[in-house]
């Protein structure tokens, strides 16, 4: 999920743009609302994972494996999301939007702070999954709490400060390419889970627009097998019974 891609949800308004004459002319802001939908997943799941970790009984290796795998999936998604921005989004924004340098520098610094935490979390999750001791659960949960704190600060800044600038610098085609590059890095097993995560808190409008914009065979798959697969997955993650 570099920027985990879902088809853009069109919203309106014409605005003048551009500071770099070599950039394509953009007559209205590129719709980047799909980024907000993606961010909801990270906010929700990183908030809930610490309680899942602390709720596993000592010695319950099967339950620990389920929760640890979900934690890794979300953390990996966040990493890919940020990697896609660093590699594909920020360079375009810096080239084309003069006021963006300070904003992009802040985004990159926040990415670095988040990335620095991930090796510690990876180690803690591995140890907890092998031992399932409450003390190690608390250690891993504390690291996820800190990751959630850092991520929320970053996602809030990104939505409020950088997306309005990026929307005036990036074409819809370029925005879609950023997202597709992220999807290409995900496994086939991960895609229906991550799409289900996106759909969970989507509004009816967002849900319908995302589904309508998919190719028909994929749309049918996500409405049938995909939705049931996600329900079974997330029920197993959240309900220890």
Coordinates of N, CA and C in Angstrom, one line a residue:
X1 N 0.8 -1.2 0.0 CA 0.0 0.0 0.0 C 0.9 1.2 0.0
X2 N 1.7 1.4 -1.0 CA 2.5 2.6 -0.9 C 1.6 3.7 -0.6
X3 N 0.9 4.3 -1.6 CA -0.4 4.9 -1.3 C -1.3 3.8 -1.7
X4 N -1.9 3.1 -0.8 CA -2.8 2.0 -1.2 C -3.9 2.6 -2.1
X5 N -4.0 2.1 -3.3 CA -4.8 2.7 -4.3 C -6.2 2.2 -4.3
X6 N -7.1 3.2 -4.3 CA -8.5 2.9 -4.7 C -8.9 4.0 -5.7
X7 N -9.8 3.8 -6.6 CA -10.1 4.8 -7.6 C -10.5 6.1 -7.0
X8 N -10.0 7.2 -7.5 CA -10.3 8.5 -6.9 C -11.8 8.8 -6.8
X9 N -12.2 9.4 -5.7 CA -13.6 9.8 -5.5 C -13.7 11.3 -5.9
X10 N -14.5 11.5 -6.9 CA -14.5 12.9 -7.6 C -15.2 13.9 -6.7
X11 N -14.5 15.0 -6.4 CA -15.2 16.1 -5.7 C -14.8 17.4 -6.5
X12 N -15.5 18.4 -6.2 CA -15.5 19.5 -7.2 C -14.6 20.7 -7.0
X13 N -14.8 21.8 -7.7 CA -14.2 23.0 -7.5 C -13.0 23.3 -8.4
X14 N -13.1 24.4 -9.2 CA -12.0 24.8 -10.0 C -11.1 25.8 -9.3
X15 N -9.8 25.7 -9.5 CA -8.8 26.6 -8.9 C -7.6 26.8 -9.8
X16 N -7.0 27.9 -9.8 CA -5.8 28.1 -10.5 C -4.6 27.5 -9.8
X17 N -3.6 27.1 -10.6 CA -2.5 26.3 -10.0 C -1.1 26.6 -10.6
X18 N -0.2 25.8 -10.1 CA 1.2 25.6 -10.7 C 2.1 26.8 -10.4
X19 N 3.3 26.4 -10.1 CA 4.4 27.3 -10.0 C 5.6 27.0 -10.9
X20 N 5.6 25.7 -11.4 CA 6.6 25.3 -12.3 C 6.1 25.2 -13.7
X21 N 6.7 25.9 -14.6 CA 6.1 26.0 -16.0 C 6.3 24.7 -16.8
X22 N 7.2 23.8 -16.3 CA 7.5 22.5 -17.0 C 6.4 21.5 -16.6
X23 N 5.6 21.8 -15.6 CA 4.6 20.8 -15.1 C 3.4 20.9 -16.0
X24 N 2.6 19.8 -16.1 CA 1.4 19.9 -16.8 C 0.4 20.9 -16.2
X25 N -0.4 21.5 -17.0 CA -1.4 22.4 -16.6 C -2.6 21.7 -15.9
X26 N -2.9 22.1 -14.7 CA -4.0 21.5 -13.9 C -5.0 22.6 -13.6
X27 N -6.2 22.4 -14.1 CA -7.2 23.4 -14.1 C -8.2 23.3 -12.9
X28 N -8.1 22.1 -12.2 CA -8.9 21.9 -11.0 C -8.1 20.9 -10.1
X29 N -8.3 21.0 -8.8 CA -7.5 20.1 -7.9 C -7.7 18.6 -8.2
X30 N -6.6 17.9 -8.2 CA -6.7 16.4 -8.3 C -7.4 15.9 -7.0
X31 N -8.4 15.0 -7.2 CA -9.1 14.4 -6.1 C -8.2 13.4 -5.3
X32 N -7.8 13.7 -4.1 CA -6.9 12.9 -3.3 C -7.7 12.4 -2.1
X33 N -9.0 12.3 -2.1 CA -9.8 11.9 -1.0 C -9.5 10.4 -0.6
X34 N -9.1 9.6 -1.6 CA -8.7 8.2 -1.3 C -7.6 8.1 -0.3
X35 N -6.7 9.1 -0.2 CA -5.7 9.1 0.8 C -6.3 9.2 2.2
X36 N -7.4 9.9 2.3 CA -8.0 10.1 3.6 C -8.7 8.7 4.0
X37 N -9.2 8.0 3.1 CA -9.8 6.7 3.3 C -8.7 5.7 3.8
X38 N -7.6 5.8 3.1 CA -6.5 4.9 3.5 C -6.0 5.2 4.9
X39 N -5.9 6.5 5.3 CA -5.4 6.9 6.6 C -6.3 6.4 7.7
X40 N -7.6 6.3 7.4 CA -8.6 5.8 8.4 C -8.1 4.4 8.9
X41 N -7.7 3.6 8.0 CA -7.3 2.2 8.3 C -6.2 2.2 9.3
X42 N -5.1 3.0 9.1 CA -4.0 3.1 10.0 C -4.4 3.6 11.4
X43 N -5.2 4.7 11.4 CA -5.7 5.2 12.7 C -6.4 4.1 13.4
X44 N -7.4 3.5 12.8 CA -8.2 2.5 13.5 C -7.4 1.3 14.0
X45 N -6.6 0.7 13.1 CA -6.0 -0.5 13.4 C -4.8 -0.3 14.4
X46 N -4.1 0.7 14.3 CA -3.0 1.0 15.2 C -3.5 1.4 16.6
X47 N -4.7 1.9 16.6 CA -5.4 2.2 17.9 C -5.8 0.9 18.6
X48 N -6.3 -0.1 17.8 CA -6.9 -1.3 18.4 C -5.9 -2.4 18.7
X49 N -4.7 -2.4 18.0 CA -3.8 -3.5 18.1 C -3.2 -3.7 19.6
X50 N -2.9 -2.6 20.3 CA -2.3 -2.8 21.6 C -3.3 -3.6 22.5
X51 N -4.6 -3.3 22.5 CA -5.5 -4.0 23.3 C -5.6 -5.5 22.9
X52 N -5.5 -5.8 21.6 CA -5.4 -7.2 21.1 C -4.2 -7.9 21.7
X53 N -3.1 -7.2 21.6 CA -1.8 -7.8 22.2 C -2.0 -8.1 23.7
X54 N -2.5 -7.2 24.4 CA -2.6 -7.3 25.9 C -3.6 -8.4 26.2
X55 N -4.6 -8.6 25.3 CA -5.7 -9.5 25.6 C -5.4 -11.0 25.4
X56 N -4.2 -11.3 24.8 CA -3.9 -12.7 24.6 C -3.4 -13.3 25.8
X57 N -4.0 -14.5 26.2 CA -3.6 -15.2 27.4 C -2.2 -15.7 27.2
X58 N -1.4 -15.7 28.3 CA -0.1 -16.3 28.4 C -0.1 -17.7 27.9
X59 N 0.8 -18.0 26.9 CA 0.9 -19.4 26.4 C 0.0 -19.7 25.2
X60 N -0.9 -18.8 24.8 CA -1.8 -19.1 23.7 C -1.1 -18.7 22.4
X61 N -0.4 -19.7 21.9 CA 0.5 -19.4 20.7 C -0.4 -19.2 19.5
X62 N -1.5 -20.0 19.3 CA -2.3 -19.8 18.1 C -2.9 -18.4 18.1
X63 N -3.4 -17.9 19.2 CA -4.0 -16.6 19.2 C -2.9 -15.5 19.0
X64 N -1.8 -15.7 19.5 CA -0.6 -14.8 19.4 C -0.2 -14.7 17.9
X65 N -0.2 -15.9 17.2 CA 0.2 -15.9 15.8 C -0.8 -15.1 15.0
X66 N -2.1 -15.2 15.3 CA -3.1 -14.4 14.5 C -3.0 -12.9 14.7
X67 N -2.8 -12.5 16.0 CA -2.7 -11.1 16.3 C -1.4 -10.5 15.7
X68 N -0.3 -11.3 15.9 CA 1.0 -10.8 15.4 C 1.0 -10.6 13.9
X69 N 0.3 -11.6 13.2 CA 0.3 -11.5 11.7 C -0.5 -10.2 11.3
X70 N -1.6 -9.9 12.0 CA -2.4 -8.7 11.7 C -1.6 -7.5 11.9
X71 N -0.9 -7.4 13.1 CA 0.0 -6.3 13.4 C 1.0 -6.1 12.3
X72 N 1.6 -7.1 11.9 CA 2.7 -7.0 10.8 C 2.1 -6.5 9.5
X73 N 0.9 -7.0 9.2 CA 0.2 -6.5 7.9 C 0.0 -5.0 8.0
X74 N -0.5 -4.5 9.1 CA -0.8 -3.1 9.2 C 0.5 -2.3 9.2
X75 N 1.5 -2.7 9.9 CA 2.8 -2.0 9.9 C 3.4 -2.0 8.6
X76 N 3.4 -3.2 7.9 CA 3.9 -3.3 6.5 C 3.2 -2.3 5.6
X77 N 1.9 -2.3 5.7 CA 1.1 -1.3 4.9 C 1.5 0.1 5.1
X78 N 1.7 0.5 6.4 CA 2.1 1.8 6.7 C 3.5 2.1 6.1
X79 N 4.4 1.1 6.2 CA 5.7 1.3 5.6 C 5.7 1.5 4.1
X80 N 4.9 0.7 3.4 CA 4.7 0.8 1.9 C 4.1 2.1 1.6
X81 N 3.1 2.5 2.3 CA 2.4 3.8 2.1 C 3.4 4.9 2.1
X82 N 4.3 5.0 3.1 CA 5.3 6.0 3.2 C 6.4 5.9 2.2
X83 N 6.8 4.7 1.8 CA 7.8 4.5 0.8 C 7.3 5.0 -0.5
X84 N 6.0 4.8 -0.9 CA 5.5 5.3 -2.1 C 5.5 6.8 -2.1
X85 N 5.2 7.4 -1.0 CA 5.2 8.9 -1.0 C 6.6 9.4 -1.2
X86 N 7.6 8.8 -0.4 CA 9.0 9.3 -0.5 C 9.5 9.1 -1.9
X87 N 9.2 8.0 -2.6 CA 9.8 7.7 -3.9 C 9.1 8.4 -5.1
X88 N 7.7 8.6 -5.0 CA 7.0 9.0 -6.1 C 6.2 10.3 -5.9
X89 N 5.8 10.6 -4.7 CA 4.9 11.8 -4.5 C 5.7 13.0 -4.2
X90 N 6.6 13.0 -3.2 CA 7.3 14.2 -2.7 C 8.2 14.8 -3.8
X91 N 8.9 14.0 -4.6 CA 9.7 14.6 -5.7 C 8.9 15.5 -6.7
X92 N 7.7 15.0 -7.0 CA 6.9 15.8 -7.9 C 6.4 17.1 -7.2
X93 N 6.0 17.0 -6.0 CA 5.5 18.2 -5.3 C 6.6 19.2 -5.1
X94 N 7.8 18.7 -4.8 CA 8.9 19.6 -4.6 C 9.3 20.3 -5.9
X95 N 9.2 19.6 -7.0 CA 9.6 20.2 -8.3 C 8.6 21.3 -8.8
X96 N 7.3 21.1 -8.4 CA 6.3 21.9 -9.0 C 5.7 22.9 -8.1
X97 N 5.9 22.8 -6.8 CA 5.2 23.7 -5.9 C 6.2 24.4 -5.0
X98 N 6.5 25.7 -5.3 CA 7.5 26.4 -4.5 C 7.3 26.4 -3.0
X99 N 6.1 26.6 -2.5 CA 5.9 26.6 -1.0 C 6.0 25.3 -0.3
X100 N 6.3 24.2 -1.1 CA 6.1 22.9 -0.5 C 7.4 22.4 0.2
X101 N 8.5 23.0 0.1 CA 9.8 22.5 0.6 C 9.7 22.2 2.1
X102 N 9.3 23.2 2.8 CA 9.2 23.0 4.3 C 8.3 21.9 4.7
X103 N 7.1 21.9 4.0 CA 6.1 20.9 4.3 C 6.7 19.5 4.0
X104 N 7.3 19.3 2.8 CA 7.8 18.0 2.5 C 8.9 17.6 3.4
X105 N 9.8 18.5 3.8 CA 10.8 18.2 4.8 C 10.2 17.7 6.1
X106 N 9.1 18.3 6.5 CA 8.5 17.9 7.8 C 7.9 16.5 7.6
X107 N 7.2 16.2 6.4 CA 6.7 14.9 6.2 C 7.8 13.8 6.2
X108 N 8.9 14.1 5.6 CA 10.0 13.2 5.5 C 10.6 12.9 6.9
X109 N 10.7 14.0 7.7 CA 11.2 13.8 9.1 C 10.3 13.0 9.9
X110 N 9.0 13.1 9.7 CA 8.0 12.3 10.4 C 8.1 10.8 10.0
X111 N 8.3 10.6 8.7 CA 8.5 9.3 8.1 C 9.7 8.6 8.8
X112 N 10.8 9.4 8.9 CA 12.0 8.9 9.5 C 11.8 8.5 10.9
X113 N 11.1 9.3 11.7 CA 10.8 9.0 13.1 C 10.0 7.7 13.2
X114 N 9.0 7.5 12.4 CA 8.2 6.3 12.4 C 9.0 5.1 12.0
X115 N 9.8 5.2 10.9 CA 10.6 4.1 10.4 C 11.6 3.7 11.5
X116 N 12.2 4.6 12.2 CA 13.1 4.3 13.3 C 12.5 3.4 14.4
X117 N 11.2 3.5 14.5 CA 10.6 2.7 15.6 C 10.3 1.2 15.1
X118 N 10.2 1.0 13.8 CA 9.7 -0.3 13.3 C 10.6 -1.5 13.6
X119 N 12.0 -1.3 13.6 CA 12.8 -2.5 13.9 C 12.6 -3.0 15.4
X120 N 12.4 -2.0 16.3 CA 12.1 -2.4 17.7 C 10.8 -3.1 17.8
X121 N 9.8 -2.6 17.1 CA 8.5 -3.3 17.1 C 8.6 -4.7 16.5
X122 N 9.3 -4.8 15.4 CA 9.4 -6.1 14.7 C 10.0 -7.1 15.7
X123 N 11.1 -6.7 16.4 CA 11.7 -7.6 17.4 C 10.8 -8.0 18.5
X124 N 10.1 -7.0 19.0 CA 9.2 -7.2 20.2 C 8.1 -8.2 19.7
X125 N 7.5 -8.0 18.6 CA 6.4 -8.9 18.1 C 7.0 -10.3 17.9
X126 N 8.2 -10.5 17.4 CA 8.7 -11.8 17.2 C 8.9 -12.5 18.6
X127 N 9.4 -11.8 19.6 CA 9.6 -12.3 20.9 C 8.3 -12.7 21.6
X128 N 7.3 -11.7 21.4 CA 6.0 -12.0 22.0 C 5.3 -13.2 21.4
X129 N 5.4 -13.3 20.1 CA 4.7 -14.4 19.4 C 5.3 -15.8 19.9
X130 N 6.6 -15.8 20.1 CA 7.3 -17.0 20.6 C 7.1 -17.3 22.0
X131 N 6.9 -16.3 22.9 CA 6.8 -16.5 24.3 C 5.4 -16.2 24.9
X132 N 4.7 -15.4 24.3 CA 3.3 -14.9 24.8 C 3.3 -14.7 26.3
X133 N 4.3 -14.0 26.7 CA 4.4 -13.5 28.1 C 3.7 -12.1 28.3
X134 N 3.0 -11.8 29.3 CA 2.4 -10.5 29.5 C 3.4 -9.4 29.4
X135 N 4.5 -9.6 30.0 CA 5.5 -8.5 30.0 C 5.9 -8.1 28.6
X136 N 6.1 -9.1 27.8 CA 6.5 -8.8 26.4 C 5.3 -8.3 25.6
X137 N 4.1 -8.7 25.9 CA 2.9 -8.1 25.3 C 2.8 -6.7 25.6
X138 N 3.1 -6.3 26.8 CA 3.1 -4.9 27.2 C 4.1 -4.1 26.5
X139 N 5.3 -4.7 26.3 CA 6.4 -4.0 25.6 C 6.0 -3.7 24.1
X140 N 5.5 -4.8 23.5 CA 5.0 -4.6 22.1 C 3.9 -3.6 22.0
X141 N 2.9 -3.8 22.9 CA 1.8 -2.9 22.9 C 2.2 -1.4 23.1
X142 N 3.2 -1.2 24.0 CA 3.7 0.2 24.2 C 4.3 0.8 22.9
X143 N 5.0 -0.1 22.2 CA 5.6 0.4 20.9 C 4.5 0.7 19.9
X144 N 3.5 -0.1 19.8 CA 2.4 0.2 18.9 C 1.7 1.5 19.3
X145 N 1.5 1.7 20.6 CA 0.9 2.9 21.1 C 1.7 4.1 20.6
X146 N 3.0 4.0 20.7 CA 3.9 5.1 20.3 C 3.8 5.3 18.8
X147 N 3.8 4.2 18.0 CA 3.6 4.2 16.6 C 2.3 4.9 16.2
X148 N 1.2 4.6 16.9 CA -0.1 5.2 16.7 C 0.0 6.7 16.9
X149 N 0.7 7.1 18.0 CA 0.8 8.5 18.3 C 1.5 9.3 17.2
X150 N 2.7 8.7 16.8 CA 3.4 9.3 15.7 C 2.7 9.3 14.4
X151 N 2.0 8.2 14.1 CA 1.3 8.1 12.8 C 0.1 9.1 12.7
X152 N -0.6 9.2 13.8 CA -1.8 10.2 13.8 C -1.3 11.6 13.6
X153 N -0.2 12.0 14.3 CA 0.3 13.3 14.1 C 0.7 13.6 12.7
X154 N 1.4 12.6 12.1 CA 1.8 12.7 10.7 C 0.6 12.7 9.7
X155 N -0.3 11.8 9.9 CA -1.5 11.7 9.0 C -2.3 13.0 9.1
X156 N -2.5 13.5 10.3 CA -3.2 14.8 10.4 C -2.5 15.9 9.6
X157 N -1.2 16.0 9.8 CA -0.4 17.0 9.1 C -0.5 16.9 7.6
X158 N -0.4 15.6 7.2 CA -0.5 15.3 5.7 C -1.8 15.8 5.1
X159 N -2.9 15.4 5.8 CA -4.2 15.8 5.2 C -4.5 17.3 5.3
X160 N -4.0 17.9 6.3 CA -4.3 19.4 6.5 C -3.4 20.3 5.7
X161 N -2.1 19.8 5.6 CA -1.1 20.7 5.0 C -0.6 20.3 3.6
X162 N -0.3 19.1 3.4 CA 0.4 18.7 2.2 C -0.6 18.3 1.1
X163 N -1.7 17.7 1.4 CA -2.6 17.2 0.3 C -3.2 18.4 -0.5
X164 N -3.6 19.5 0.2 CA -4.1 20.7 -0.6 C -3.0 21.2 -1.6
X165 N -1.7 21.1 -1.2 CA -0.6 21.6 -2.1 C -0.4 20.5 -3.2
X166 N -0.4 19.2 -2.8 CA -0.2 18.2 -3.8 C -1.3 18.2 -4.8
X167 N -2.5 18.4 -4.4 CA -3.7 18.4 -5.3 C -3.6 19.4 -6.5
X168 N -2.8 20.5 -6.2 CA -2.6 21.5 -7.3 C -1.3 21.3 -8.1
X169 N -0.6 20.2 -7.7 CA 0.7 19.9 -8.4 C 0.7 18.6 -9.2
X170 N -0.2 17.7 -8.8 CA -0.2 16.3 -9.4 C -1.4 16.1 -10.2
X171 N -1.2 15.5 -11.4 CA -2.3 15.2 -12.3 C -3.1 14.0 -11.7
X172 N -4.3 13.8 -12.1 CA -5.0 12.5 -11.7 C -4.3 11.3 -12.2
X173 N -3.7 11.3 -13.4 CA -3.0 10.1 -13.9 C -1.7 9.9 -13.1
X174 N -1.0 10.9 -12.7 CA 0.2 10.7 -11.8 C -0.2 10.2 -10.4
X175 N -1.4 10.7 -9.9 CA -1.8 10.2 -8.6 C -2.2 8.7 -8.7
X176 N -2.9 8.3 -9.7 CA -3.3 6.9 -9.8 C -2.0 6.1 -10.0
X177 N -1.0 6.6 -10.7 CA 0.2 5.8 -10.8 C 0.9 5.6 -9.5
X178 N 0.9 6.6 -8.6 CA 1.5 6.4 -7.3 C 0.8 5.2 -6.5
X179 N -0.5 5.2 -6.6 CA -1.3 4.2 -5.9 C -1.0 2.8 -6.5
X180 N -1.1 2.7 -7.8 CA -0.9 1.4 -8.5 C 0.5 0.9 -8.2
X181 N 1.5 1.7 -8.1 CA 2.8 1.2 -7.7 C 2.8 0.6 -6.3
X182 N 2.0 1.2 -5.4 CA 1.9 0.6 -4.1 C 1.2 -0.8 -4.1
X183 N 0.1 -0.9 -4.9 CA -0.6 -2.1 -5.0 C 0.3 -3.2 -5.6
X184 N 1.2 -2.8 -6.5 CA 2.0 -3.8 -7.2 C 3.0 -4.5 -6.2
X185 N 3.2 -3.8 -5.0 CA 4.2 -4.4 -4.0 C 3.5 -5.3 -3.0
X186 N 2.2 -5.4 -3.1 CA 1.4 -6.2 -2.2 C 1.1 -7.6 -2.8
X187 N 1.0 -8.6 -1.9 CA 0.7 -9.9 -2.4 C -0.7 -10.1 -2.7
X188 N -1.1 -11.1 -3.5 CA -2.5 -11.3 -3.8 C -3.3 -11.6 -2.5
X189 N -2.7 -12.3 -1.5 CA -3.4 -12.6 -0.3 C -3.7 -11.3 0.5
X190 N -2.8 -10.3 0.4 CA -3.0 -9.1 1.2 C -4.1 -8.2 0.6
X191 N -4.2 -8.2 -0.7 CA -5.1 -7.2 -1.3 C -6.5 -7.2 -0.9
X192 N -7.2 -8.4 -0.8 CA -8.6 -8.4 -0.4 C -8.7 -8.0 1.1
X193 N -7.7 -8.3 1.9 CA -7.7 -7.9 3.3 C -7.6 -6.4 3.4
X194 N -6.7 -5.8 2.7 CA -6.5 -4.3 2.8 C -7.7 -3.6 2.1
X195 N -8.3 -4.2 1.1 CA -9.5 -3.5 0.5 C -10.6 -3.6 1.5
X196 N -10.8 -4.7 2.1 CA -11.8 -4.9 3.2 C -11.6 -3.9 4.3
X197 N -10.3 -3.7 4.7 CA -10.0 -2.7 5.7 C -10.5 -1.3 5.3
X198 N -10.3 -1.0 4.0 CA -10.7 0.3 3.5 C -12.2 0.5 3.5
X199 N -12.9 -0.6 3.1 CA -14.3 -0.5 3.0 C -15.0 -0.4 4.4
X200 N -14.4 -0.9 5.4 CA -15.0 -1.0 6.7 C -15.6 0.3 7.2
X201 N -14.8 1.3 7.2 CA -15.3 2.6 7.7 C -15.6 3.6 6.6
X202 N -15.7 3.2 5.4 CA -16.0 4.1 4.2 C -17.5 4.5 4.3
X203 N -17.8 5.7 3.9 CA -19.2 6.1 3.8 C -19.8 5.4 2.6
X204 N -21.2 5.4 2.6 CA -21.8 4.7 1.5 C -21.4 5.3 0.1
X205 N -21.2 6.6 0.1 CA -20.7 7.2 -1.2 C -19.3 6.7 -1.5
X206 N -18.4 6.7 -0.6 CA -17.1 6.2 -0.8 C -17.1 4.8 -1.2
X207 N -17.9 4.0 -0.6 CA -17.9 2.5 -0.9 C -18.4 2.3 -2.3
X208 N -19.5 3.0 -2.6 CA -20.1 2.8 -4.0 C -19.1 3.3 -5.1
X209 N -18.5 4.4 -4.8 CA -17.5 5.0 -5.8 C -16.3 4.0 -6.0
X210 N -15.8 3.5 -4.9 CA -14.7 2.6 -5.0 C -15.1 1.3 -5.8
X211 N -16.2 0.8 -5.5 CA -16.7 -0.4 -6.2 C -17.0 -0.1 -7.7
X212 N -17.7 1.0 -7.9 CA -18.0 1.3 -9.3 C -16.8 1.5 -10.2
X213 N -15.7 2.0 -9.6 CA -14.5 2.3 -10.4 C -13.6 1.1 -10.7
X214 N -13.9 0.0 -10.0 CA -13.2 -1.3 -10.3 C -13.7 -1.9 -11.6
X215 N -12.8 -2.7 -12.2 CA -13.2 -3.5 -13.4 C -14.3 -4.4 -12.9
X216 N -15.3 -4.7 -13.8 CA -16.5 -5.5 -13.4 C -16.1 -6.8 -12.7
X217 N -15.2 -7.6 -13.3 CA -14.9 -8.9 -12.6 C -14.3 -8.7 -11.2
X218 N -13.5 -7.7 -11.0 CA -12.9 -7.5 -9.7 C -14.0 -7.0 -8.7
X219 N -14.9 -6.1 -9.2 CA -16.0 -5.6 -8.4 C -16.9 -6.8 -7.9
X220 N -17.2 -7.7 -8.8 CA -18.0 -8.8 -8.4 C -17.3 -9.6 -7.3
X221 N -16.0 -9.9 -7.6 CA -15.2 -10.7 -6.6 C -15.2 -10.0 -5.3
X222 N -15.0 -8.7 -5.2 CA -14.9 -8.0 -3.9 C -16.2 -8.0 -3.2
X223 N -17.3 -7.9 -3.9 CA -18.6 -7.9 -3.3 C -19.1 -9.3 -2.8
X224 N -18.5 -10.3 -3.4 CA -18.9 -11.7 -3.0 C -17.8 -12.3 -2.2
X225 N -16.9 -13.0 -2.8 CA -15.8 -13.7 -2.1 C -15.0 -12.7 -1.2
X226 N -14.6 -11.6 -1.8 CA -13.7 -10.7 -1.1 C -14.3 -10.2 0.2
X227 N -15.6 -9.8 0.2 CA -16.2 -9.2 1.4 C -16.3 -10.3 2.5
X228 N -16.7 -11.5 2.1 CA -16.8 -12.6 3.0 C -15.5 -13.0 3.6
X229 N -14.5 -13.0 2.7 CA -13.1 -13.4 3.2 C -12.6 -12.4 4.2
X230 N -12.9 -11.1 4.0 CA -12.5 -10.1 5.0 C -13.2 -10.2 6.3
X231 N -14.5 -10.5 6.2 CA -15.3 -10.7 7.5 C -14.7 -11.8 8.3
X232 N -14.4 -12.9 7.6 CA -13.9 -14.1 8.4 C -12.5 -13.7 9.0
X233 N -11.7 -13.0 8.2 CA -10.4 -12.7 8.6 C -10.5 -11.7 9.9
X234 N -11.2 -10.7 9.7 CA -11.2 -9.6 10.8 C -11.9 -10.1 12.0
X235 N -12.9 -11.0 11.9 CA -13.6 -11.6 13.0 C -12.6 -12.5 13.8
X236 N -11.8 -13.2 13.1 CA -10.8 -14.0 13.8 C -9.7 -13.2 14.5
X237 N -9.4 -12.0 13.9 CA -8.4 -11.1 14.6 C -9.0 -10.5 15.8
X238 N -10.3 -10.1 15.8 CA -10.8 -9.3 16.8 C -11.5 -10.1 17.9
X239 N -12.0 -11.3 17.6 CA -12.7 -12.1 18.5 C -12.0 -13.4 18.9
X240 N -11.4 -13.5 20.1 CA -10.6 -14.6 20.5 C -11.3 -15.9 20.6
X241 N -12.7 -15.9 20.6 CA -13.4 -17.2 20.8 C -13.3 -18.1 19.6

